[in-house]
PDB file of C-alpha atoms in Angstrom:
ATOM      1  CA  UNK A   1       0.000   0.000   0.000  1.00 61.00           C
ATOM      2  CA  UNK A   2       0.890   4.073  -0.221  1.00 66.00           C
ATOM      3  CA  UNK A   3       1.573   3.565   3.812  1.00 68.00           C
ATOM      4  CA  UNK A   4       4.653   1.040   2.760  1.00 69.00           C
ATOM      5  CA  UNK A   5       6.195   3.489  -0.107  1.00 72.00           C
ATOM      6  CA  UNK A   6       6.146   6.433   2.441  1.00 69.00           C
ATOM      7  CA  UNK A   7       7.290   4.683   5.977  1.00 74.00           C
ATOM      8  CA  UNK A   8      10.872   4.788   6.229  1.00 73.00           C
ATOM      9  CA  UNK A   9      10.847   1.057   7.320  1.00 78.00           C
ATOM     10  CA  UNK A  10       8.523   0.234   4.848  1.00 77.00           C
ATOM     11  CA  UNK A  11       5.838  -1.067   7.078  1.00 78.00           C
ATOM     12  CA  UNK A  12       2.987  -1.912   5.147  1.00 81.00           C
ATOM     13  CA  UNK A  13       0.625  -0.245   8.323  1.00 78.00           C
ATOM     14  CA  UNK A  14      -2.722  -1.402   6.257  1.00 76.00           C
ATOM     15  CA  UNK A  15      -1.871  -4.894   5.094  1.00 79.00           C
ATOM     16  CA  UNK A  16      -0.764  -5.391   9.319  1.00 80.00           C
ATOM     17  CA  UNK A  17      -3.852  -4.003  10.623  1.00 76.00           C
ATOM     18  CA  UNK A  18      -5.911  -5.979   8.510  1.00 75.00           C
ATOM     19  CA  UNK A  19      -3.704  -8.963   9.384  1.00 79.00           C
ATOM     20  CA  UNK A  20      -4.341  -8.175  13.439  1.00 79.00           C
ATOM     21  CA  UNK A  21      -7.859  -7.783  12.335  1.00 75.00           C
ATOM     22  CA  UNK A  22      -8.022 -11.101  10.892  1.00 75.00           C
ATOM     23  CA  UNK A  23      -6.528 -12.736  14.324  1.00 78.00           C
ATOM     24  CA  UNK A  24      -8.575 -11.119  16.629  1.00 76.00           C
ATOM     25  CA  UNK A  25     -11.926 -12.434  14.832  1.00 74.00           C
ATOM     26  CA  UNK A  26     -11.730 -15.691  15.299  1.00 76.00           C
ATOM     27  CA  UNK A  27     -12.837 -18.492  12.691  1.00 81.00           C
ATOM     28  CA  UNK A  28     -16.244 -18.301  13.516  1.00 81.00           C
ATOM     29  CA  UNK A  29     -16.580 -14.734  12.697  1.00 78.00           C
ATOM     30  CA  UNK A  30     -14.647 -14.996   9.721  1.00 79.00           C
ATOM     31  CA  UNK A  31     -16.734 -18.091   8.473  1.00 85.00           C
ATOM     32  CA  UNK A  32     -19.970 -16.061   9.184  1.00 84.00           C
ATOM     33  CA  UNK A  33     -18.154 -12.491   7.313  1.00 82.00           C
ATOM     34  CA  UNK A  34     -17.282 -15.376   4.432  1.00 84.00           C
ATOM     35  CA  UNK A  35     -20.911 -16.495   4.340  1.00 89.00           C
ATOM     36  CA  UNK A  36     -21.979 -13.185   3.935  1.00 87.00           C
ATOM     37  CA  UNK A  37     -19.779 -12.133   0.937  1.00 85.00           C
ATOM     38  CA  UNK A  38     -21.014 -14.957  -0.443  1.00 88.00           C
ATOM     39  CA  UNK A  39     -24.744 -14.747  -0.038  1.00 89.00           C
ATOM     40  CA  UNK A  40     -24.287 -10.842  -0.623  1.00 89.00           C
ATOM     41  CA  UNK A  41     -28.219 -10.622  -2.805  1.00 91.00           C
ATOM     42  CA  UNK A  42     -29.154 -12.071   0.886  1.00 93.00           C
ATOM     43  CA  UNK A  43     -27.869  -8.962   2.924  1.00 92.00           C
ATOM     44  CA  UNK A  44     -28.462  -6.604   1.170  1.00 92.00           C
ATOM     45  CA  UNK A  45     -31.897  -8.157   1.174  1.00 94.00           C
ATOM     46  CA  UNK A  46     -32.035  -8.403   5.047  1.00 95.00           C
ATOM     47  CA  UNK A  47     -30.109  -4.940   6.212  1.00 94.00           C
ATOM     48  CA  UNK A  48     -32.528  -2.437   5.511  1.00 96.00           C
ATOM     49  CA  UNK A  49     -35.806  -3.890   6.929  1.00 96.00           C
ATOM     50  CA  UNK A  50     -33.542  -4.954  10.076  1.00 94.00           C
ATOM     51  CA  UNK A  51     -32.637  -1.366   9.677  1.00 94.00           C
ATOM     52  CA  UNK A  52     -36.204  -0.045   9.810  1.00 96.00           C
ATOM     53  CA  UNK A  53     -37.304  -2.324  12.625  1.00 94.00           C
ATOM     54  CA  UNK A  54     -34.467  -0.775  14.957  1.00 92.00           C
ATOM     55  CA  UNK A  55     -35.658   2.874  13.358  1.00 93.00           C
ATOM     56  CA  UNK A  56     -39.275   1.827  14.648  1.00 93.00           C
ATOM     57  CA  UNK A  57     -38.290   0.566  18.370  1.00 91.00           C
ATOM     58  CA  UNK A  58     -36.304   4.439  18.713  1.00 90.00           C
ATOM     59  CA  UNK A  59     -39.777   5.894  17.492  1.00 91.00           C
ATOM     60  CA  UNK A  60     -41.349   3.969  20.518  1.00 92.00           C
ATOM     61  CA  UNK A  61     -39.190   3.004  23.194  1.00 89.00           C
ATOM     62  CA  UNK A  62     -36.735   6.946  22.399  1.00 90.00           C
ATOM     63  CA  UNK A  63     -33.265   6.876  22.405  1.00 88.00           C
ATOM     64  CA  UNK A  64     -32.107   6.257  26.064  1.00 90.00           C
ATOM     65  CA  UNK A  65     -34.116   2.837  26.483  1.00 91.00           C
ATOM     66  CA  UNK A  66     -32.981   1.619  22.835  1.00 91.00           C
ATOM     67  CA  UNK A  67     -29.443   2.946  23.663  1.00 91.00           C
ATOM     68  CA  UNK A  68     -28.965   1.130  26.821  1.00 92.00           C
ATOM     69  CA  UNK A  69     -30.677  -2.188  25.070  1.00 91.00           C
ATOM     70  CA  UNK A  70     -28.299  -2.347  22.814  1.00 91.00           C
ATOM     71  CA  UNK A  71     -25.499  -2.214  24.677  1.00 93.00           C
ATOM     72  CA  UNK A  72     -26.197  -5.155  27.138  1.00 95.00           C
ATOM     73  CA  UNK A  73     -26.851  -6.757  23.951  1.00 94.00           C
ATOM     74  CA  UNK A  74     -23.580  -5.683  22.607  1.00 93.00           C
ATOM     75  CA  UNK A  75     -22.002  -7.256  25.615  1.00 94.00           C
ATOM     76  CA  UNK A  76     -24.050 -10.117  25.812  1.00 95.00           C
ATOM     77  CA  UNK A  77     -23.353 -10.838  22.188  1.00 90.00           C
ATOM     78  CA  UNK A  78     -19.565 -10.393  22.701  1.00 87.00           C
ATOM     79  CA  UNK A  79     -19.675  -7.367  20.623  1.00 85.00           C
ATOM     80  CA  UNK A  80     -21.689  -8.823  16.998  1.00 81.00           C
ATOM     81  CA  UNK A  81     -24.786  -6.609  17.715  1.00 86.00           C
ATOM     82  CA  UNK A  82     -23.542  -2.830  17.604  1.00 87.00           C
ATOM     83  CA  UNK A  83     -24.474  -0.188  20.264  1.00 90.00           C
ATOM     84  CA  UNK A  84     -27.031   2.102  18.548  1.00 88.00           C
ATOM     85  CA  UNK A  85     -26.821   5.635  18.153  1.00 88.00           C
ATOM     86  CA  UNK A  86     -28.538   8.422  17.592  1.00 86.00           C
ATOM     87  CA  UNK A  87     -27.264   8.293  13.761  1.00 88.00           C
ATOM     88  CA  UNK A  88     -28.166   4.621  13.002  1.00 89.00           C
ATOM     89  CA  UNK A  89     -29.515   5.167   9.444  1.00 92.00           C
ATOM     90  CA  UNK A  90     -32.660   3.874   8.490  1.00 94.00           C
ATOM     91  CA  UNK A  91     -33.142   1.299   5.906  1.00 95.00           C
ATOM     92  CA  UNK A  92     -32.298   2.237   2.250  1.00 93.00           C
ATOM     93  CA  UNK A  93     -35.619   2.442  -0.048  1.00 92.00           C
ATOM     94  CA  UNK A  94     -35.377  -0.286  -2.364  1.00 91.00           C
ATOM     95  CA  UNK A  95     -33.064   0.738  -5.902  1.00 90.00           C
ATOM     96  CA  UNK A  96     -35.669   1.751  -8.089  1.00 89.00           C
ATOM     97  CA  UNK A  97     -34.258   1.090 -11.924  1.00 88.00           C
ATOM     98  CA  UNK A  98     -37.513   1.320 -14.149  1.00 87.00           C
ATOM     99  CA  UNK A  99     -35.672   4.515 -15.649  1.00 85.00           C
ATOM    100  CA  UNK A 100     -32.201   3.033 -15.864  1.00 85.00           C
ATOM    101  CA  UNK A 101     -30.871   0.631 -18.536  1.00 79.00           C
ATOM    102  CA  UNK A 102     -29.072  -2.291 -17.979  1.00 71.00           C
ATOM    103  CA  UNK A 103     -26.329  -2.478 -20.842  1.00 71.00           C
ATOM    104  CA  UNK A 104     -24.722   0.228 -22.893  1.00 69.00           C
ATOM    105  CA  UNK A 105     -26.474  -1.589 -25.740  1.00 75.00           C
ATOM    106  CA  UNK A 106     -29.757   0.295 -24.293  1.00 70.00           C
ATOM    107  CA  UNK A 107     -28.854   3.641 -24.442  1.00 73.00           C
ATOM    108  CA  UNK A 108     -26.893   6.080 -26.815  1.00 77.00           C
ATOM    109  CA  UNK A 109     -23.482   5.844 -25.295  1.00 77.00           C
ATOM    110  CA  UNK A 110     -22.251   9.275 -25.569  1.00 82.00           C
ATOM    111  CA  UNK A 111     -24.929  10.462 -23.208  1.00 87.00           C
ATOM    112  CA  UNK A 112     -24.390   7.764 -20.918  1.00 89.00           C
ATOM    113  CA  UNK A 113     -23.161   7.418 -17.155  1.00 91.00           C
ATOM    114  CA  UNK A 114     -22.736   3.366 -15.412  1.00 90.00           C
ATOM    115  CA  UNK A 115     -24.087   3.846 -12.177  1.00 92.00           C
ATOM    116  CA  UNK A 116     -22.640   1.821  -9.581  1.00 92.00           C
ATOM    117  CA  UNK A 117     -24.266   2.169  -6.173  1.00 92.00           C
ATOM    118  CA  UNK A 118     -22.062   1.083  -3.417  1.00 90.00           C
ATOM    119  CA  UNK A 119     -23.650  -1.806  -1.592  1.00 89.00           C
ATOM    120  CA  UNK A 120     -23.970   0.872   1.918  1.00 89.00           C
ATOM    121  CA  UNK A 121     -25.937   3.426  -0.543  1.00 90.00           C
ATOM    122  CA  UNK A 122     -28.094   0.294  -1.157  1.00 92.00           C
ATOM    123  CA  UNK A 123     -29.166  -0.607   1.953  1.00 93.00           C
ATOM    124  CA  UNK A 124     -28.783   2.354   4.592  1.00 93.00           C
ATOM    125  CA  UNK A 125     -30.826   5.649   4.607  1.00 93.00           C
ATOM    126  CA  UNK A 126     -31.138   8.770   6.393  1.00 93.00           C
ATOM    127  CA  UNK A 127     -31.438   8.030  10.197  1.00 91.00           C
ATOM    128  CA  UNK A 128     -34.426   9.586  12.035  1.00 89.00           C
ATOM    129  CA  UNK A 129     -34.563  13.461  11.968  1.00 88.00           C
ATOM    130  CA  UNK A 130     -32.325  14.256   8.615  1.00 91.00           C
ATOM    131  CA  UNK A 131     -33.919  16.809   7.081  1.00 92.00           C
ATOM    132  CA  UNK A 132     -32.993  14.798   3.948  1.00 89.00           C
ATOM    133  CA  UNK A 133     -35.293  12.156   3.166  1.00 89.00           C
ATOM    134  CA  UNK A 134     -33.928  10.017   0.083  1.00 91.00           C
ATOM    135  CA  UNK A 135     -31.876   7.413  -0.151  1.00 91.00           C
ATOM    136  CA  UNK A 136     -28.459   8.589  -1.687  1.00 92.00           C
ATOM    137  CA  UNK A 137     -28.938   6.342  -4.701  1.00 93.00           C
ATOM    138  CA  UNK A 138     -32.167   8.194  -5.571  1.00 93.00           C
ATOM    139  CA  UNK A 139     -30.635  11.022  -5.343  1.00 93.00           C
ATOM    140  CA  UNK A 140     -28.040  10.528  -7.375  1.00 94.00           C
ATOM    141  CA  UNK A 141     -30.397   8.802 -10.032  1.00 94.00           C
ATOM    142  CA  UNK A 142     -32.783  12.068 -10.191  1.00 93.00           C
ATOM    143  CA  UNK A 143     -29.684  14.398 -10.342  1.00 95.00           C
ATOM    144  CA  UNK A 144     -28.581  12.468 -13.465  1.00 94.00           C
ATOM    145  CA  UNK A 145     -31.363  11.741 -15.198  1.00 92.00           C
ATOM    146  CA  UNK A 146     -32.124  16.127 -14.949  1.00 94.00           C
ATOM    147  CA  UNK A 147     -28.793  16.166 -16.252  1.00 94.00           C
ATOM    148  CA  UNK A 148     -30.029  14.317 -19.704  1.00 90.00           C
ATOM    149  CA  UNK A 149     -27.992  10.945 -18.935  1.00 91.00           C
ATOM    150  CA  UNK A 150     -28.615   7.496 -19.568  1.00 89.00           C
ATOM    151  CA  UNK A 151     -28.345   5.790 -16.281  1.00 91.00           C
ATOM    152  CA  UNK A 152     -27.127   2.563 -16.841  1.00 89.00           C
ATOM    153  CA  UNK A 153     -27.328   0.178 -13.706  1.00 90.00           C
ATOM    154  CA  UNK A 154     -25.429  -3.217 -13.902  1.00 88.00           C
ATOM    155  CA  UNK A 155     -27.709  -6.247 -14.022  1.00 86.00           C
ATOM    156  CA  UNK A 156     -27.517  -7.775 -10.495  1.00 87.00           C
ATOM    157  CA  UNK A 157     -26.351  -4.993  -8.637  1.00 89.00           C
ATOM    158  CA  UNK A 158     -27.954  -5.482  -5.628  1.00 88.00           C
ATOM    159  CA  UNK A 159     -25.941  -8.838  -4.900  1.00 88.00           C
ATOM    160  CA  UNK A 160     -22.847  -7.149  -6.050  1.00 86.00           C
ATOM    161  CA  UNK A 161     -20.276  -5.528  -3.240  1.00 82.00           C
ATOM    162  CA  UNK A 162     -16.935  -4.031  -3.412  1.00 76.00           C
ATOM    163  CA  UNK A 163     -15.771  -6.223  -0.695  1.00 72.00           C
ATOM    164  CA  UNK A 164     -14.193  -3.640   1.391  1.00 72.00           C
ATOM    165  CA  UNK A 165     -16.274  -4.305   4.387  1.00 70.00           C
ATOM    166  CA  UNK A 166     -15.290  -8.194   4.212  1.00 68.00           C
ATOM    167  CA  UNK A 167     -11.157  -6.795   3.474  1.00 64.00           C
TER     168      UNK A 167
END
């Protein structure tokens, strides 16, 4: 990595904290982490009603009674549920394509854009009380299609990820 080419030692800082990482998780956790990258359509699937159900016990139980729930489950858990917060996004609204193409073959190229909506975009939202309401991939959508662009949206996106979360 960049880290490596500027440390005088050349320690690769990345590569060892993702190799520390690695060790601290355990098998288990990286079996279940491997499981999910590979069943990917799955979570992105589950995430944002999970999402919405945790945005709907804040609406009733408010945000000291959720807050301190989630941490004894944190603990109880050994850390795989995370303590909420007053930011915990909402669910992402489902990625709406009936205006987007799905191969440059659709569309006049030269007024084209591929759209590739990270798999976060695609399943969190705004968390209670942003005055923005959208998910950003609708957003982003609306702003190019006023723009006059063919949106083209890969085939399958939604059980496509980067990987970085998993790396």
């Amino acid at each position: 990595g960049m880290c490596q080419e500027k440390c005088p030692v050349k320690i690769n800082t990345g590569e060892l904290i993702k190799d520390l990482r690695e060790r601290e998780m355990g098998e288990a956790k990286n079996t279940l982490a491997m499981y999910a990258a590979n069943n990917f359509g799955m979570v992105n699937t589950v995430v944002p009603p999970l999402l919405n159900t945790v945005d709907l016990a804040h609406g009733v139980l408010g945000s000291s009674m959720l807050e301190g729930t989630s941490r004894l489950l944190n603990k109880v858990s050994g850390n795989m549920i995370p303590v909420w917060n007053k930011y915990m996004p909402r669910g992402a609204k489902k990625l709406d394509t009936s205006d987007c193409v799905s191969s440059p073959e659709d569309a006049d190229v030269r007024n084209s854009v591929v759209y590739i909506p990270s798999c976060v975009t695609r399943m969190m939202g705004p968390a209670r009380g942003d005055t923005v309401t959208e998910s950003v991939h609708e957003k982003m959508i609306s702003i190019l299609k006023k723009a006059n662009y063919n949106v083209i949206v890969p085939e399958d996106i939604n059980s496509m990820c980067c990987g970085m979360m998993f790396d």
